[in-house]
CSV table of C-alpha atoms in Angstrom, one decimal:
chain,number,residue,atom,x,y,z
A,1,MET,CA,-13.7,17.2,21.8
A,2,ASN,CA,-15.9,14.5,23.5
A,3,ALA,CA,-13.3,11.9,22.5
A,4,VAL,CA,-10.7,13.7,24.7
A,5,CYS,CA,-13.1,13.8,27.6
A,6,PHE,CA,-13.8,10.1,27.1
A,7,VAL,CA,-10.1,9.4,27.2
A,8,MET,CA,-9.8,11.2,30.5
A,9,SER,CA,-12.6,9.3,32.2
A,10,ALA,CA,-11.7,5.8,30.8
A,11,VAL,CA,-8.0,6.2,31.5
A,12,LEU,CA,-8.6,7.2,35.1
A,13,LEU,CA,-10.9,4.3,35.6
A,14,THR,CA,-8.0,2.0,34.9
A,15,GLY,CA,-5.7,3.7,37.3
A,16,PHE,CA,-3.7,6.0,34.9
A,17,VAL,CA,-3.3,9.6,35.9
A,18,PHE,CA,-0.3,11.2,34.3
A,19,HIS,CA,-1.6,11.4,30.7
A,20,PHE,CA,-4.8,13.3,31.3
A,21,VAL,CA,-5.5,16.2,29.0
A,22,PHE,CA,-7.7,19.0,30.4
A,23,SER,CA,-8.9,21.0,27.5
A,24,VAL,CA,-10.7,24.3,28.3
A,25,LEU,CA,-13.7,23.1,26.2
A,26,ASP,CA,-13.8,19.7,27.9
A,27,LEU,CA,-13.8,20.5,31.6
A,28,SER,CA,-17.5,21.2,31.7
A,29,LEU,CA,-18.2,17.9,30.0
A,30,CYS,CA,-16.5,15.7,32.6
A,31,PRO,CA,-18.0,15.9,36.1
A,32,ASP,CA,-15.7,15.4,39.1
A,33,GLU,CA,-17.5,12.4,40.4
A,34,GLN,CA,-17.0,10.6,37.0
A,35,ILE,CA,-13.3,11.5,36.9
A,36,LEU,CA,-12.6,10.5,40.5
A,37,ASN,CA,-14.3,7.2,40.3
A,38,GLY,CA,-11.4,4.7,40.9
A,39,ASN,CA,-13.3,1.5,41.6
A,40,GLN,CA,-13.3,0.0,38.0
A,41,PRO,CA,-11.1,-3.2,37.8
A,42,ASP,CA,-8.1,-3.0,35.4
A,43,MET,CA,-8.8,-5.5,32.6
A,44,ASP,CA,-5.1,-5.8,31.7
A,45,ASP,CA,-3.8,-7.4,34.9
A,46,GLY,CA,-6.8,-7.8,37.2
A,47,VAL,CA,-5.5,-5.3,39.8
A,48,GLY,CA,-8.4,-3.0,41.0
A,49,CYS,CA,-8.2,0.5,42.4
A,50,GLU,CA,-9.4,-0.3,45.9
A,51,ASN,CA,-5.9,0.0,47.4
A,52,LEU,CA,-6.3,2.2,50.5
A,53,ASP,CA,-2.7,3.4,50.3
A,54,GLU,CA,-3.4,6.3,47.9
A,55,ASP,CA,-1.3,9.3,47.1
A,56,ALA,CA,-2.9,12.6,46.2
A,57,VAL,CA,-1.7,13.7,42.8
A,58,ALA,CA,-2.3,17.3,41.7
A,59,MET,CA,-2.8,17.6,38.0
A,60,VAL,CA,-1.6,21.0,36.8
A,61,GLU,CA,-2.4,22.0,33.2
A,62,GLU,CA,0.1,24.4,31.8
A,63,THR,CA,1.9,25.4,28.7
A,64,GLN,CA,5.1,27.2,27.7
A,65,SER,CA,5.2,31.0,28.0
A,66,GLY,CA,5.3,32.9,24.8
A,67,ASP,CA,9.0,33.6,25.0
A,68,GLU,CA,10.0,30.0,25.3
A,69,ASP,CA,11.3,27.9,22.4
A,70,ALA,CA,8.2,26.1,21.1
A,71,ASN,CA,10.4,23.1,20.1
A,72,SER,CA,12.3,22.7,23.3
A,73,ASN,CA,12.1,19.1,24.3
A,74,GLU,CA,8.4,19.0,23.7
A,75,SER,CA,6.2,17.5,21.0
A,76,SER,CA,5.5,19.8,18.1
A,77,TRP,CA,1.9,18.6,18.3
A,78,SER,CA,1.2,20.7,21.4
A,79,MET,CA,-1.5,23.4,21.4
A,80,ASP,CA,0.0,26.0,23.7
A,81,PHE,CA,-1.5,28.4,26.2
A,82,SER,CA,0.4,30.8,28.5
A,83,THR,CA,-1.1,30.3,31.9
A,84,VAL,CA,-2.1,27.5,34.3
A,85,LEU,CA,-5.8,26.8,33.5
A,86,ARG,CA,-6.9,24.4,36.2
A,87,VAL,CA,-5.5,22.4,39.2
A,88,LYS,CA,-7.1,19.0,40.0
A,89,THR,CA,-6.4,16.9,43.0
A,90,LEU,CA,-6.9,13.2,42.4
A,91,HIS,CA,-6.5,10.3,44.8
A,92,ILE,CA,-4.8,7.5,42.9
A,93,SER,CA,-2.9,4.4,44.2
A,94,SER,CA,0.8,4.7,43.6
A,95,PRO,CA,1.3,0.9,43.4
A,96,ILE,CA,-1.1,0.9,40.5
A,97,LEU,CA,0.8,3.7,38.8
A,98,ALA,CA,4.1,1.9,39.4
A,99,ALA,CA,2.7,-1.3,38.0
A,100,LYS,CA,1.3,0.3,34.9
A,101,SER,CA,4.2,2.6,34.1
A,102,PRO,CA,8.0,2.0,34.2
A,103,PHE,CA,8.3,5.8,34.5
A,104,PHE,CA,6.3,5.9,37.7
A,105,TYR,CA,7.9,2.7,39.0
A,106,LYS,CA,11.3,4.4,38.8
A,107,LEU,CA,9.9,7.7,40.1
A,108,PHE,CA,8.5,6.0,43.3
A,109,SER,CA,11.3,3.6,44.0
A,110,ASN,CA,14.7,5.1,43.1
A,111,GLY,CA,15.1,7.6,45.9
A,112,MET,CA,13.8,10.6,44.0
A,113,ARG,CA,12.0,13.2,46.2
A,114,GLU,CA,8.7,12.1,44.7
A,115,SER,CA,9.1,8.7,46.2
A,116,GLU,CA,8.8,10.2,49.7
A,117,GLN,CA,5.9,12.5,49.0
A,118,ARG,CA,2.2,11.8,49.3
A,119,HIS,CA,1.3,14.8,47.1
A,120,VAL,CA,2.9,14.9,43.7
A,121,THR,CA,2.4,17.7,41.2
A,122,LEU,CA,2.5,16.8,37.5
A,123,ARG,CA,2.5,19.5,34.9
A,124,ILE,CA,0.9,18.6,31.6
A,125,ASN,CA,0.5,20.8,28.6
A,126,ALA,CA,-3.0,21.3,27.1
A,127,SER,CA,-3.2,19.5,23.8
A,128,ALA,CA,-5.4,17.2,21.7
A,129,LEU,CA,-5.7,13.4,21.5
A,130,LEU,CA,-2.4,13.0,19.7
A,131,ASP,CA,-0.6,14.6,22.7
A,132,VAL,CA,-2.2,12.0,25.0
A,133,LEU,CA,-0.6,9.4,22.8
A,134,MET,CA,2.8,11.2,22.9
A,135,ALA,CA,2.6,11.6,26.7
A,136,ALA,CA,1.7,7.9,27.0
A,137,ASP,CA,4.8,7.1,25.0
A,138,LYS,CA,6.9,9.4,27.1
A,139,PHE,CA,5.7,7.8,30.3
A,140,GLU,CA,5.9,4.3,28.8
A,141,VAL,CA,2.2,3.3,29.2
A,142,ALA,CA,1.4,0.9,26.3
A,143,SER,CA,-2.2,0.4,27.3
A,144,CYS,CA,-2.9,4.1,27.0
A,145,MET,CA,-1.1,4.2,23.7
A,146,ARG,CA,-3.3,1.3,22.4
A,147,TYR,CA,-6.5,3.1,23.6
A,148,CYS,CA,-5.5,6.4,22.0
A,149,SER,CA,-4.6,4.6,18.8
A,150,GLN,CA,-8.0,3.0,18.8
A,151,LEU,CA,-9.8,6.3,19.3
A,152,LEU,CA,-7.8,8.0,16.5
A,153,ARG,CA,-8.6,5.1,14.1
A,154,ASN,CA,-12.3,5.7,14.8
A,155,LEU,CA,-12.0,9.4,13.8
A,156,PRO,CA,-12.5,10.4,10.1
A,157,MET,CA,-9.1,10.1,8.3
A,158,THR,CA,-7.8,12.9,6.0
A,159,PRO,CA,-4.6,13.0,4.0
A,160,GLU,CA,-3.2,15.5,6.5
A,161,SER,CA,-4.0,13.3,9.6
A,162,ALA,CA,-2.7,10.2,7.8
A,163,LEU,CA,0.6,11.8,7.1
A,164,LEU,CA,0.8,13.0,10.7
A,165,TYR,CA,0.4,9.5,12.0
A,166,LEU,CA,3.1,8.2,9.7
A,167,ASP,CA,5.4,11.0,10.9
A,168,LEU,CA,5.1,10.1,14.6
A,169,PRO,CA,8.5,9.8,16.3
A,170,SER,CA,10.3,6.5,15.8
A,171,SER,CA,10.0,5.6,19.4
A,172,VAL,CA,6.2,5.6,19.0
A,173,LEU,CA,6.2,4.0,15.6
A,174,MET,CA,8.3,1.1,16.9
A,175,GLY,CA,5.6,0.4,19.5
A,176,GLU,CA,3.2,-2.4,18.8
A,177,ALA,CA,0.5,-0.3,20.4
A,178,VAL,CA,0.2,2.2,17.6
A,179,GLN,CA,1.0,-0.1,14.7
A,180,PRO,CA,-2.8,-0.5,13.8
A,181,LEU,CA,-3.0,3.3,13.6
A,182,THR,CA,-0.1,3.6,11.2
A,183,ASP,CA,-1.4,0.7,9.2
A,184,ALA,CA,-4.8,2.4,8.9
A,185,ALA,CA,-3.0,5.6,7.7
A,186,LYS,CA,-1.2,3.7,5.0
A,187,GLN,CA,-4.3,1.9,3.9
A,188,TYR,CA,-6.2,5.2,3.7
A,189,LEU,CA,-3.5,6.8,1.5
A,190,ALA,CA,-3.3,3.8,-0.7
A,191,ALA,CA,-7.0,3.7,-1.2
A,192,ARG,CA,-7.3,7.5,-1.8
A,193,TYR,CA,-4.5,7.6,-4.3
A,194,LYS,CA,-4.9,4.2,-6.0
A,195,ASP,CA,-5.6,6.0,-9.3
A,196,MET,CA,-2.7,8.4,-9.2
A,197,THR,CA,-3.6,9.9,-12.6
A,198,LYS,CA,-6.5,11.7,-10.9
A,199,PHE,CA,-4.3,13.4,-8.3
A,200,GLN,CA,-1.1,14.0,-10.1
A,201,GLU,CA,-0.2,17.3,-8.5
A,202,GLU,CA,-1.3,16.2,-5.1
A,203,VAL,CA,0.7,12.9,-5.2
A,204,MET,CA,3.8,14.7,-6.5
A,205,ALA,CA,3.7,16.9,-3.4
A,206,LEU,CA,3.4,14.0,-0.9
A,207,PRO,CA,6.4,13.3,1.4
A,208,LEU,CA,8.3,10.1,1.3
A,209,ALA,CA,6.2,8.2,3.8
A,210,GLY,CA,3.1,8.9,1.8
A,211,ILE,CA,4.7,7.7,-1.5
A,212,GLU,CA,5.8,4.5,0.2
A,213,ALA,CA,2.2,3.9,1.5
A,214,ILE,CA,0.8,4.3,-2.0
A,215,LEU,CA,3.4,2.2,-3.8
A,216,SER,CA,3.1,-0.7,-1.3
A,217,SER,CA,-0.5,-1.3,-2.5
A,218,ASP,CA,-1.4,-4.3,-4.7
A,219,ASP,CA,-4.5,-2.4,-5.9
A,220,LEU,CA,-2.7,0.5,-7.4
A,221,GLN,CA,-4.6,1.4,-10.6
A,222,ILE,CA,-1.7,2.0,-13.0
A,223,ALA,CA,-1.1,1.2,-16.6
A,224,SER,CA,1.9,-1.0,-15.9
A,225,GLU,CA,4.9,-1.4,-13.6
A,226,ASP,CA,6.9,0.5,-16.2
A,227,ALA,CA,4.6,3.5,-15.3
A,228,VAL,CA,5.3,2.9,-11.6
A,229,TYR,CA,9.1,3.1,-12.3
A,230,ASP,CA,8.7,6.3,-14.3
A,231,PHE,CA,6.6,7.9,-11.6
A,232,VAL,CA,9.1,7.0,-8.9
A,233,LEU,CA,11.9,8.6,-10.9
A,234,LYS,CA,9.9,11.7,-11.6
A,235,TRP,CA,9.0,12.2,-7.9
A,236,ALA,CA,12.5,11.5,-6.7
A,237,ARG,CA,14.0,14.0,-9.1
A,238,ALA,CA,11.6,16.6,-8.0
A,239,GLN,CA,12.0,16.0,-4.3
A,240,TYR,CA,15.7,15.3,-4.2
A,241,PRO,CA,17.6,17.4,-6.8
A,242,LYS,CA,21.0,16.3,-5.5
A,243,LEU,CA,22.0,13.1,-7.1
A,244,GLU,CA,23.7,11.6,-4.0
A,245,GLU,CA,20.5,12.1,-1.9
A,246,ARG,CA,18.3,10.8,-4.7
A,247,ARG,CA,20.4,7.6,-5.1
A,248,GLU,CA,20.2,7.1,-1.3
A,249,VAL,CA,16.4,7.4,-1.2
A,250,LEU,CA,15.9,5.3,-4.3
A,251,GLY,CA,18.3,2.6,-3.1
A,252,SER,CA,17.3,2.3,0.6
A,253,ARG,CA,13.6,3.3,0.5
A,254,LEU,CA,11.8,3.2,-2.8
A,255,ALA,CA,13.4,0.5,-4.9
A,256,ARG,CA,11.8,-2.2,-2.9
A,257,PHE,CA,8.3,-0.9,-3.8
A,258,ILE,CA,9.0,-1.1,-7.6
A,259,ARG,CA,8.0,-4.6,-8.8
A,260,PHE,CA,10.8,-5.0,-11.3
A,261,PRO,CA,9.8,-8.6,-12.3
A,262,TYR,CA,6.6,-7.1,-13.9
A,263,MET,CA,8.4,-4.5,-15.9
A,264,THR,CA,9.0,-5.0,-19.6
A,265,CYS,CA,12.5,-6.1,-20.7
A,266,ARG,CA,12.8,-2.9,-22.7
A,267,LYS,CA,12.3,-0.9,-19.5
A,268,LEU,CA,14.7,-3.1,-17.6
A,269,LYS,CA,17.4,-2.3,-20.1
A,270,LYS,CA,16.9,1.4,-19.3
A,271,VAL,CA,17.2,0.6,-15.5
A,272,LEU,CA,20.8,-0.6,-16.2
A,273,THR,CA,21.8,2.7,-17.7
A,274,CYS,CA,19.8,5.0,-15.3
A,275,ASN,CA,22.2,7.2,-13.4
A,276,ASP,CA,19.7,7.7,-10.6
A,277,PHE,CA,20.4,4.1,-9.3
A,278,ASP,CA,23.6,2.8,-8.1
A,279,HIS,CA,24.9,0.6,-10.9
A,280,ASP,CA,25.6,-2.5,-8.8
A,281,ALA,CA,22.1,-2.2,-7.1
A,282,ALA,CA,20.4,-1.8,-10.5
A,283,SER,CA,22.2,-4.8,-11.9
A,284,LYS,CA,21.0,-6.9,-9.0
A,285,LEU,CA,17.4,-5.8,-9.4
A,286,VAL,CA,17.3,-6.4,-13.1
A,287,LEU,CA,19.0,-9.8,-12.8
A,288,GLU,CA,16.5,-10.9,-10.2
A,289,ALA,CA,13.6,-9.7,-12.4
A,290,LEU,CA,14.9,-11.6,-15.4
A,291,PHE,CA,15.3,-14.8,-13.4
A,292,PHE,CA,11.7,-14.5,-12.2
A,293,LYS,CA,10.5,-14.0,-15.8
A,294,ALA,CA,12.3,-17.2,-16.8
A,295,GLU,CA,10.7,-19.3,-14.0
A,296,ALA,CA,7.9,-21.7,-14.8
A,297,PRO,CA,4.4,-20.2,-14.0
A,298,HIS,CA,3.9,-22.6,-11.0
A,299,ARG,CA,7.2,-21.4,-9.6
A,300,GLN,CA,6.3,-17.8,-10.1
A,301,ARG,CA,3.1,-18.4,-8.2
A,302,SER,CA,5.0,-20.1,-5.4
A,303,LEU,CA,7.4,-17.2,-5.1
A,304,ALA,CA,4.5,-14.8,-4.9
A,305,VAL,CA,2.8,-16.8,-2.2
A,306,GLU,CA,6.0,-17.0,-0.2
A,307,GLU,CA,6.2,-13.2,-0.3
A,308,SER,CA,2.6,-12.5,0.5
A,309,ALA,CA,3.3,-13.0,4.2
A,310,THR,CA,6.2,-10.6,4.2
A,311,MET,CA,6.6,-6.8,3.7
A,312,ASN,CA,8.3,-7.4,0.4
A,313,ARG,CA,5.8,-7.5,-2.5
A,314,ARG,CA,8.1,-7.5,-5.5
A,315,PHE,CA,6.9,-10.9,-6.9
A,316,ILE,CA,3.2,-10.0,-6.5
A,317,GLU,CA,1.3,-8.7,-9.5
A,318,ARG,CA,-0.8,-5.5,-9.3
A,319,ALA,CA,-4.1,-4.8,-11.0
A,320,TYR,CA,-2.5,-3.3,-14.0
A,321,LYS,CA,-4.5,-1.6,-16.7
A,322,TYR,CA,-2.3,-3.3,-19.3
A,323,ARG,CA,-1.9,-7.0,-18.4
A,324,PRO,CA,1.6,-8.4,-18.2
A,325,VAL,CA,2.7,-11.0,-20.8
A,326,LYS,CA,5.5,-13.5,-21.1
A,327,VAL,CA,7.3,-13.3,-24.5
A,328,VAL,CA,9.7,-15.7,-26.1
A,329,GLU,CA,11.5,-14.3,-29.2
A,330,PHE,CA,13.2,-16.0,-32.1
A,331,GLU,CA,15.4,-14.4,-34.8
A,332,LEU,CA,16.0,-17.6,-36.9
A,333,PRO,CA,14.9,-19.1,-39.2
A,334,ARG,CA,12.4,-16.2,-39.2
A,335,GLN,CA,11.5,-13.4,-36.9
A,336,GLN,CA,8.9,-14.8,-34.6
A,337,CYS,CA,7.6,-14.4,-31.0
A,338,VAL,CA,5.3,-16.5,-28.8
A,339,VAL,CA,3.2,-14.4,-26.3
A,340,TYR,CA,1.5,-15.8,-23.2
A,341,LEU,CA,-1.4,-13.9,-21.6
A,342,ASP,CA,-3.1,-15.1,-18.5
A,343,LEU,CA,-6.5,-13.7,-17.3
A,344,LYS,CA,-8.2,-14.4,-14.0
A,345,LYS,CA,-11.8,-15.5,-14.2
A,346,GLU,CA,-13.0,-12.4,-12.3
A,347,GLU,CA,-11.2,-10.2,-14.9
A,348,CYS,CA,-13.1,-11.9,-17.6
A,349,ALA,CA,-16.4,-11.6,-15.8
A,350,ASN,CA,-15.8,-7.9,-15.5
A,351,LEU,CA,-15.6,-7.6,-19.3
A,352,PHE,CA,-19.4,-8.3,-19.6
A,353,PRO,CA,-21.3,-6.9,-21.5
A,354,SER,CA,-18.9,-4.8,-23.7
A,355,GLY,CA,-15.6,-4.4,-21.9
A,356,ARG,CA,-12.1,-5.1,-23.1
A,357,VAL,CA,-8.7,-5.5,-21.5
A,358,TYR,CA,-5.3,-4.9,-23.1
A,359,SER,CA,-1.9,-6.5,-22.7
A,360,GLN,CA,1.3,-4.8,-22.2
A,361,ALA,CA,3.2,-4.0,-25.5
A,362,PHE,CA,5.6,-6.6,-26.9
A,363,HIS,CA,7.9,-6.2,-29.9
A,364,LEU,CA,8.6,-8.0,-33.1
A,365,GLY,CA,10.9,-6.7,-35.8
A,366,GLY,CA,11.3,-3.5,-33.8
A,367,GLN,CA,7.5,-2.8,-33.9
A,368,GLY,CA,5.2,-2.8,-30.9
A,369,PHE,CA,2.2,-5.1,-30.8
A,370,PHE,CA,-0.5,-5.8,-28.2
A,371,LEU,CA,-3.3,-8.3,-27.5
A,372,SER,CA,-6.8,-7.3,-26.4
A,373,ALA,CA,-9.6,-9.5,-25.0
A,374,HIS,CA,-13.2,-8.4,-25.6
A,375,CYS,CA,-16.7,-9.3,-24.7
A,376,ASN,CA,-18.6,-9.0,-28.0
A,377,MET,CA,-21.9,-9.7,-29.6
A,378,ASP,CA,-21.7,-12.6,-32.0
A,379,GLN,CA,-22.8,-11.0,-35.3
A,380,GLN,CA,-24.5,-14.2,-36.6
A,381,SER,CA,-26.1,-15.6,-33.4
A,382,SER,CA,-26.6,-12.3,-31.5
A,383,PHE,CA,-25.3,-13.6,-28.2
A,384,HIS,CA,-22.3,-12.3,-26.1
A,385,CYS,CA,-19.0,-14.2,-26.6
A,386,PHE,CA,-15.3,-13.9,-25.8
A,387,GLY,CA,-13.0,-12.5,-28.5
A,388,LEU,CA,-9.3,-12.0,-28.9
A,389,PHE,CA,-7.5,-9.5,-31.1
A,390,LEU,CA,-4.0,-8.6,-32.1
A,391,GLY,CA,-3.1,-5.0,-32.7
A,392,MET,CA,0.0,-2.9,-33.8
A,393,GLN,CA,0.9,0.3,-32.0
A,394,GLU,CA,0.8,3.4,-34.0
A,395,LYS,CA,4.3,4.3,-35.2
A,396,GLY,CA,4.9,6.0,-38.5
A,397,SER,CA,3.6,4.6,-41.7
A,398,LEU,CA,5.4,1.2,-41.7
A,399,SER,CA,3.4,-1.9,-42.5
A,400,PHE,CA,4.1,-5.5,-41.4
A,401,ALA,CA,2.8,-8.7,-43.0
A,402,VAL,CA,2.3,-11.1,-40.1
A,403,ASP,CA,1.1,-14.7,-39.7
A,404,TYR,CA,-0.6,-15.2,-36.4
A,405,GLU,CA,-2.2,-18.0,-34.4
A,406,PHE,CA,-4.3,-17.9,-31.2
A,407,ALA,CA,-4.4,-20.9,-28.8
A,408,ALA,CA,-5.8,-21.6,-25.3
A,409,ARG,CA,-5.3,-24.3,-22.7
A,410,SER,CA,-8.3,-26.6,-22.5
A,411,LYS,CA,-9.5,-29.3,-20.2
A,412,PRO,CA,-9.1,-32.2,-19.7
A,413,THR,CA,-5.5,-32.3,-21.1
A,414,GLU,CA,-4.7,-28.7,-20.1
A,415,GLU,CA,-2.6,-28.5,-23.2
A,416,PHE,CA,-2.7,-25.5,-25.6
A,417,VAL,CA,-5.2,-26.1,-28.4
A,418,SER,CA,-5.2,-23.9,-31.5
A,419,LYS,CA,-8.3,-21.8,-31.9
A,420,TYR,CA,-7.7,-19.5,-34.9
A,421,LYS,CA,-5.1,-18.8,-37.5
A,422,GLY,CA,-4.8,-15.9,-39.9
A,423,ASN,CA,-2.5,-13.4,-41.6
A,424,TYR,CA,-2.7,-9.7,-41.8
A,425,THR,CA,-0.8,-6.7,-43.1
A,426,PHE,CA,-0.7,-4.3,-40.2
A,427,THR,CA,-0.4,-0.6,-40.3
A,428,GLY,CA,-0.3,1.7,-37.3
A,429,GLY,CA,-3.3,1.5,-34.9
A,430,LYS,CA,-4.9,-1.4,-36.7
A,431,ALA,CA,-6.1,-4.7,-35.0
A,432,VAL,CA,-7.3,-8.0,-36.2
A,433,GLY,CA,-8.7,-11.1,-34.5
A,434,TYR,CA,-11.7,-13.3,-33.9
A,435,ARG,CA,-15.0,-12.2,-32.2
A,436,ASN,CA,-15.9,-15.6,-30.9
A,437,LEU,CA,-12.6,-17.3,-30.1
A,438,PHE,CA,-14.2,-20.4,-28.5
A,439,ALA,CA,-17.3,-20.6,-30.7
A,440,ILE,CA,-19.6,-20.7,-27.7
A,441,PRO,CA,-21.9,-18.2,-25.9
A,442,TRP,CA,-20.5,-16.1,-23.1
A,443,THR,CA,-22.6,-18.0,-20.5
A,444,SER,CA,-21.0,-21.3,-21.5
A,445,PHE,CA,-17.5,-19.7,-21.5
A,446,MET,CA,-18.0,-18.4,-18.0
A,447,ALA,CA,-19.9,-21.5,-16.6
A,448,GLU,CA,-18.6,-23.5,-13.7
A,449,ASP,CA,-17.8,-26.4,-15.9
A,450,SER,CA,-16.1,-24.2,-18.5
A,451,LEU,CA,-13.3,-26.0,-20.3
A,452,TYR,CA,-11.1,-23.0,-20.5
A,453,PHE,CA,-10.5,-21.9,-16.8
A,454,ILE,CA,-7.9,-23.9,-15.1
A,455,ASN,CA,-7.8,-23.1,-11.3
A,456,GLY,CA,-9.6,-19.9,-12.2
A,457,ILE,CA,-7.1,-18.8,-14.9
A,458,LEU,CA,-7.6,-18.5,-18.6
A,459,HIS,CA,-4.3,-19.2,-20.4
A,460,LEU,CA,-4.0,-17.7,-23.9
A,461,ARG,CA,-1.1,-17.9,-26.4
A,462,ALA,CA,-0.4,-15.9,-29.5
A,463,GLU,CA,2.3,-16.8,-32.1
A,464,LEU,CA,3.4,-14.1,-34.5
A,465,THR,CA,5.7,-14.6,-37.5
A,466,ILE,CA,6.8,-11.9,-39.9
A,467,ARG,CA,6.1,-13.0,-43.4
A,468,GLN,CA,9.0,-12.8,-45.8
């Protein structure tokens, strides 16, 4: 409650009077001489409070009586009481009020009866700090809104308070003064629920604004963008059972938070046949995603950089559990695919001493495969090293005889250089590869002068061919 008292004192020092909140618990904390001190200069516009032409403004704290409609033209934030608790008389300069608030400027200058009075009575409901913000918005005092926003940001955030801040009336949300508060609320929700699998029931119960805050994050810890798409559909179907409403919410609010360019082609095909999306809108999203996938890597990075400064993040890759790959498939003369996997240097560093990272699944001959990068112990030399493996997803008892080759870009030519060739007959859940792909210790692989990181990226390639 001290924060509310602090607002009362600080706001009055700058010449604002109409947005004071006199809480029963706070009155004893704010002595009259502190409240009535009007000699502090206003840092916003340099106007002090020494003006001798002061009007006495009586501050009356009241609430609605019990038989009034609690929602009638007042904020739902209010904490109501049924009687007038205290009357305060404050001597404040009316020119300062008019200068700081368009509301009071009109009040004092448009011929209303208050413009002729030297004693004005203002009736303000008892409430908490949020109501100060709401009152400041009502009376159009941006500086008070900024100050309240700052105080609220300094208070401990909870899921409930974050959602309240995101649910402020649009007139407040549109104000620049409270944008840092709503941004902080979004960041809090995104950080709290970045691993959605730990809070499945809680996340499923969140309102739309909370879901948007979570999905806007680049740091969302999710298996893949396919999983993001599946979650959005599951949430939308639960929250909006009617198809028309669901299509509207997905099309106008949630689709922009799904990063379709990082979805697999198999999942994109399902988007085209999903009844939850408008067909024309779905076709446009899928076409844009496929064009992005077909772009050269440098162009993809350029598009991502261009969007990093905007609200739209569809070309920016998240920190997926399963790393995205680019796949080129051939049917003739033999079934073959070429898979490209890029890993950042920090991702590789995080593998030490015994970690591994998996790629998204890709398909050859109707069967799912994946790549996995490891930090291993070299069995002969007993030092850590970088390994790359190829695995087949479990699916029935089918077996596939596959020729494979691993390659990596290398300095100074920056061309792909073959590092390992082999063949293997895969069965479900099996993997094969090379424990020390570059035939060097981990420290040499990660060194500043490493041959294999180009602008901080390790570029890997795997070619798979089904043996006849």
